[in-house]
Structure formats: C-alpha cells, structure tokens
XYZ file of N, CA and C in Angstrom:
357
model
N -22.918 -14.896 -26.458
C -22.572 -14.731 -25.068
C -23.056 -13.359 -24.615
N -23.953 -13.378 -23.388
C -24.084 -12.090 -23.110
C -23.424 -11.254 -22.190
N -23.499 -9.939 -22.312
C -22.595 -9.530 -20.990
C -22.499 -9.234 -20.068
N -21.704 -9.345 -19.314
C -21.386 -9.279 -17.338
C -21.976 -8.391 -17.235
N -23.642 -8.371 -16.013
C -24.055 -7.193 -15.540
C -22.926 -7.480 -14.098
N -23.386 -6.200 -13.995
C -22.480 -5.119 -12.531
C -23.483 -5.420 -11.441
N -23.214 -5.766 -10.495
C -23.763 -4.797 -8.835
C -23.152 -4.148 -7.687
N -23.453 -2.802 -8.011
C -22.813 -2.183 -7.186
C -22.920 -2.274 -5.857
N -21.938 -2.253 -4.948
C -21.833 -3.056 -3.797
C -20.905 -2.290 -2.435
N -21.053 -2.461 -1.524
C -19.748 -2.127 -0.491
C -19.192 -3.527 0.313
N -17.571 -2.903 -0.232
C -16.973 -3.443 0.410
C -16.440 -3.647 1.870
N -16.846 -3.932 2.874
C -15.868 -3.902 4.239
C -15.082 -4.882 4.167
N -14.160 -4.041 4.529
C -13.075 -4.836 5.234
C -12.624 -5.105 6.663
N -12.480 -6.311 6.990
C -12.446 -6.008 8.559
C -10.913 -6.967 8.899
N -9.892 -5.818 9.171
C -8.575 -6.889 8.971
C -8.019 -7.464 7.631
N -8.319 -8.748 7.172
C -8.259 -9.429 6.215
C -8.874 -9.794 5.846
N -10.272 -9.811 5.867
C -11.661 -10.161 5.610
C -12.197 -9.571 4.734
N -13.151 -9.941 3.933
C -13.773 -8.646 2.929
C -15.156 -9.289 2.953
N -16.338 -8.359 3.340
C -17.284 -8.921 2.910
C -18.112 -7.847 1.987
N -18.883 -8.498 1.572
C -19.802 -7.440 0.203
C -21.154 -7.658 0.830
N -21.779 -5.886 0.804
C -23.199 -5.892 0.802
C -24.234 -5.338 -0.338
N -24.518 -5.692 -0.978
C -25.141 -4.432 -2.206
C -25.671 -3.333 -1.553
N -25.066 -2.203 -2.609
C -24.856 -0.500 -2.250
C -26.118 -0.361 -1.725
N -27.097 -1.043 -2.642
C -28.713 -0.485 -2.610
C -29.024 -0.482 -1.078
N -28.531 -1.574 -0.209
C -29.224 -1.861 1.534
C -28.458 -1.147 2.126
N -27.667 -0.774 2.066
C -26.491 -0.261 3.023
C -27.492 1.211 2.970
N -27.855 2.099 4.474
C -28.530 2.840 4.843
C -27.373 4.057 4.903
N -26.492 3.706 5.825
C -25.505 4.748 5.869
C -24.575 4.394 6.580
N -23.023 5.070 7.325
C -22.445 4.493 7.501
C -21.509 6.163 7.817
N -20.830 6.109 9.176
C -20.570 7.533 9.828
C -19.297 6.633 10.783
N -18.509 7.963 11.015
C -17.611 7.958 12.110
C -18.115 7.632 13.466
N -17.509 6.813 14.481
C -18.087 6.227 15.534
C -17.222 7.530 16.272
N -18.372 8.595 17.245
C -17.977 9.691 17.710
C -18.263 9.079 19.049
N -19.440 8.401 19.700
C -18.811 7.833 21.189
C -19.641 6.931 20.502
N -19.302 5.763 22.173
C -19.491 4.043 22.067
C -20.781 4.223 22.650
N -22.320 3.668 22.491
C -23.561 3.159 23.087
C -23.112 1.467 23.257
N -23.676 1.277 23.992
C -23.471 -0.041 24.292
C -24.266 -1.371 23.884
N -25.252 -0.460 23.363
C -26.414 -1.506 22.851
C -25.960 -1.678 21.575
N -24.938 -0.920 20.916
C -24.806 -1.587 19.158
C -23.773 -2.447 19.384
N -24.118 -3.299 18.905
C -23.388 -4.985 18.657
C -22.184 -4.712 17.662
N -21.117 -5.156 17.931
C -20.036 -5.557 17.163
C -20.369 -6.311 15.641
N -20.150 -5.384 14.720
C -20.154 -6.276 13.432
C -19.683 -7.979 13.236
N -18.392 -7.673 13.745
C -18.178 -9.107 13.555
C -18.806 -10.254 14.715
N -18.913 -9.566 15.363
C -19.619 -10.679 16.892
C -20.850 -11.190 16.080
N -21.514 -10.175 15.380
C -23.313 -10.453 15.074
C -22.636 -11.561 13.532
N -21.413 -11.628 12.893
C -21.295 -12.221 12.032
C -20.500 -13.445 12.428
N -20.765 -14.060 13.716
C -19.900 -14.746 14.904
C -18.459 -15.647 14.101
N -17.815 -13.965 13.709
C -16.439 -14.169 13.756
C -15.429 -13.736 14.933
N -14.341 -14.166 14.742
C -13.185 -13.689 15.583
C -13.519 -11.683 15.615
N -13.378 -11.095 16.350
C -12.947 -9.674 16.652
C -11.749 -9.037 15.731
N -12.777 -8.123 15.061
C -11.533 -7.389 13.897
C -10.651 -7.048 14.820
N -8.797 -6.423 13.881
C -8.214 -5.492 14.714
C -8.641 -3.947 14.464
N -8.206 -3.525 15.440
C -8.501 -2.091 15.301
C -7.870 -1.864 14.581
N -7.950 -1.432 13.182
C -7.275 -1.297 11.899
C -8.222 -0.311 11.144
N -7.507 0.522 10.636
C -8.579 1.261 9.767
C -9.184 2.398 10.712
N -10.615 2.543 9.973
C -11.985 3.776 11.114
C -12.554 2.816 11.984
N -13.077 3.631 12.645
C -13.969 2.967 13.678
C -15.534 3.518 13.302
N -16.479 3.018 12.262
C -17.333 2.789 12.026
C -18.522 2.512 12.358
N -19.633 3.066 12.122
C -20.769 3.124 12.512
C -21.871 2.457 11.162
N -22.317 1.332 10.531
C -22.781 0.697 9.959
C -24.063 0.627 9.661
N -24.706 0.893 9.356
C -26.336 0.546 9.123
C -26.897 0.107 7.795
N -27.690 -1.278 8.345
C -28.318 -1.659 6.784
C -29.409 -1.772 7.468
N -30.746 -1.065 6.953
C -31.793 -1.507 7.294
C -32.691 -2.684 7.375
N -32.508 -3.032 6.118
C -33.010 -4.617 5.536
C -32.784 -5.582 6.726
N -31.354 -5.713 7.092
C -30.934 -6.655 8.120
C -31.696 -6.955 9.410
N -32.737 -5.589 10.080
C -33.280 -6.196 11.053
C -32.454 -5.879 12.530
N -31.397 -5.651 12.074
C -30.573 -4.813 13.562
C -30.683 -3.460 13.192
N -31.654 -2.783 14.008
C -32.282 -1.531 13.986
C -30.843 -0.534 14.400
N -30.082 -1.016 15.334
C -28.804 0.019 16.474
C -28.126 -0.080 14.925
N -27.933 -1.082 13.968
C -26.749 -1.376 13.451
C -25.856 -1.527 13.617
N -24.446 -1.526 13.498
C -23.402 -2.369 14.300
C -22.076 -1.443 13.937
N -21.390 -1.584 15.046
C -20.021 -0.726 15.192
C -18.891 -1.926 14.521
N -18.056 -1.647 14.148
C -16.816 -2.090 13.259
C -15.610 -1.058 12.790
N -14.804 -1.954 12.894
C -13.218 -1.072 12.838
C -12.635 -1.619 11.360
N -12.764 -1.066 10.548
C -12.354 -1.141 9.367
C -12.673 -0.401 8.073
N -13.026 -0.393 6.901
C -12.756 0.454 6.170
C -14.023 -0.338 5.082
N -14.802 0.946 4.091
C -16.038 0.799 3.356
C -15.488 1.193 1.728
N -15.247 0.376 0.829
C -14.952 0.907 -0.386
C -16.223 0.511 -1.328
N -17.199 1.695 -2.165
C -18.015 1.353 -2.964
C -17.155 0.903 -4.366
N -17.993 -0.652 -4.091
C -17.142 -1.732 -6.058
C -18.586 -1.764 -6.829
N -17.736 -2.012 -8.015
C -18.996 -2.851 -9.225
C -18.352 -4.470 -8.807
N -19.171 -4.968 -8.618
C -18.802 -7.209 -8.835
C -19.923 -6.961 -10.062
N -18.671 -7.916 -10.801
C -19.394 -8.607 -12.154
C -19.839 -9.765 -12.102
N -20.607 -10.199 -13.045
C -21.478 -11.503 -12.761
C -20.799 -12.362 -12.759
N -19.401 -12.406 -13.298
C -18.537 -13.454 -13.602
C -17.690 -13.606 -12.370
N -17.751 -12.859 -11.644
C -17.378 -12.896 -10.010
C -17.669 -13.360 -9.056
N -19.208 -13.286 -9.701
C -20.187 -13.602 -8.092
C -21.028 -15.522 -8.071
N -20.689 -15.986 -7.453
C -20.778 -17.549 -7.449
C -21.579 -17.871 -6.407
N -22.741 -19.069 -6.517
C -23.660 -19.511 -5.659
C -22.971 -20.314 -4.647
N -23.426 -20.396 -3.713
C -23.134 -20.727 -2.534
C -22.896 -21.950 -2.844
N -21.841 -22.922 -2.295
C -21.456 -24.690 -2.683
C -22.951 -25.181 -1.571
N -23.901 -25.838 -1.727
C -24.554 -26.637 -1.105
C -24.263 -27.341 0.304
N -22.768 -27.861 0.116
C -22.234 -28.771 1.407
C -21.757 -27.220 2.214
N -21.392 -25.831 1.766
C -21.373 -25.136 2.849
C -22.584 -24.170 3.179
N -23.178 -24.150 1.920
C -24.577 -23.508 2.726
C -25.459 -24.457 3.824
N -25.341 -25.918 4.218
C -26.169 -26.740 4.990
C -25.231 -25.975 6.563
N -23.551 -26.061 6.139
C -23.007 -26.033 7.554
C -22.225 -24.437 8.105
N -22.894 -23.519 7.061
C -22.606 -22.044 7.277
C -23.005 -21.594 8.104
N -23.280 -20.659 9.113
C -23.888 -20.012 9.900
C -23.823 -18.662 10.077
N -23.747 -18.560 8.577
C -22.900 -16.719 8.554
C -24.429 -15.911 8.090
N -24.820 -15.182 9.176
C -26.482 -14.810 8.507
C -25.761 -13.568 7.399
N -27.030 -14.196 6.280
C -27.631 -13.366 5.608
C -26.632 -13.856 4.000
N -25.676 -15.204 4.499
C -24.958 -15.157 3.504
C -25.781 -15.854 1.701
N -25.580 -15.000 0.589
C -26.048 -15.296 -0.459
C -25.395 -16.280 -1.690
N -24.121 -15.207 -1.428
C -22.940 -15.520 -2.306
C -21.276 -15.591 -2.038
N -20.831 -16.392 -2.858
C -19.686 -15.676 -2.717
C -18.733 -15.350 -4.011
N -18.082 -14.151 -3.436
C -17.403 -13.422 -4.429
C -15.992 -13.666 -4.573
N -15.735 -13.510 -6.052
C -13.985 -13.713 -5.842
C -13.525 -14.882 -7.380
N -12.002 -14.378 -7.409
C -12.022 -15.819 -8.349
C -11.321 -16.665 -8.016
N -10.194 -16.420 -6.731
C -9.193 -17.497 -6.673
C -9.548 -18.019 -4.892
N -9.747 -16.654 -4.127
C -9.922 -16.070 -3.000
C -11.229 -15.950 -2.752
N -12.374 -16.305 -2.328
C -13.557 -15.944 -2.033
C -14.184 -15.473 -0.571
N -15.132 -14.294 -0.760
C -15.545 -13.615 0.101
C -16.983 -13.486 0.271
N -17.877 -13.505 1.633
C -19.310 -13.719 1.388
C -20.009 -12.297 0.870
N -20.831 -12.388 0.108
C -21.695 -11.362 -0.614
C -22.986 -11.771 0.843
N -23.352 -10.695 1.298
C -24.127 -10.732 2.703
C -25.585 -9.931 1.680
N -26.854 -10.410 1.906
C -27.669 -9.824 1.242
C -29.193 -9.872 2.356
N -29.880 -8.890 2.299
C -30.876 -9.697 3.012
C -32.440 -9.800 2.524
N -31.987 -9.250 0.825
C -33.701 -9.544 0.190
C -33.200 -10.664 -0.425
C-alpha cells in the first residue's frame, strides 16, 4: 500500500460552506479596504446563495481562474494539507448536472466539499 500524498490547499469558508483551492493558484488574498464595483461576489460567480457577513471581508485572487478583478467574499482563508484519501472524483450523475465552475473534486469523508481547480 502506498502512501497518502498531501495537497496543500486553501480553505474558504463562506458561512457553512467550505470550499478548497490548491495553495499553488491562489495569487493572493488581502483585506477589502474599499468596495470597486466591478469585483464580483465570490459566491454570486459560484451561483450560490450570498454568504453572511461572517468572518473578514476579503479580497481573493486566483489567477488561473480567468476573473482578472478577482472576487470579494466575507469569510475566512485557512492554509490545509488534503490527503489523497480525502479527496474523491466527482460522482458522474453530478458532474453532468453541476454547474459549479471549475469544480474537480470533492473533499471530505462523511461531509463533502468542492475542491475548485482550474488546471
């Protein structure tokens, strides 16, 4: 048996939500000091419900993704290791009817959360 590689990853949380991006794309990520109007809501661009204002108010950037502004979000960034024994391929019947961009994986063992990737 061989053993569980690691990928190091960030966690957001938005509310009750957790999603994972690997550490490597994530560009940077700062205190939201005023509002521009052109950066899109994290969760809007992930067309979920509207986090609560819970947590920081966040300033997000992954380059890879293709949203150049990157996206404002109210919640909180913890860098994890996910082990391989964590991270699970997408079920088929919900990757046809998902619409969550960029989703790869999902993480978790009882509870699962999308691993968002965009290479």
């Amino acid at each position: 048996m061989s053993a569980p590689i690691n990928l190091a990853a960030v966690r957001v949380t938005l509310g009750s939500q957790n999603f994972y991006i690997p550490a490597s794309q994530v560009g940077r990520c700062a205190l939201v000091t005023s509002i521009v109007s052109e950066i899109p809501r994290f969760s809007r661009w992930l067309g979920i419900a509207d986090e609560p204002q819970e947590g920081r108010h966040l300033h997000l950037c992954v380059p890879d993704s293709g949203v150049e502004t990157g996206w404002y979000l109210w919640g909180q960034l913890e860098n994890v290791l996910l082990s391989s024994e964590t991270i699970f391929a997408v079920p088929p019947l919900l990757a046809r009817h998902c619409h969550l961009p960029a989703l790869r994986a999902l993480v978790g063992r009882e509870a699962f959360s999308p691993l968002l990737s965009w290479r």
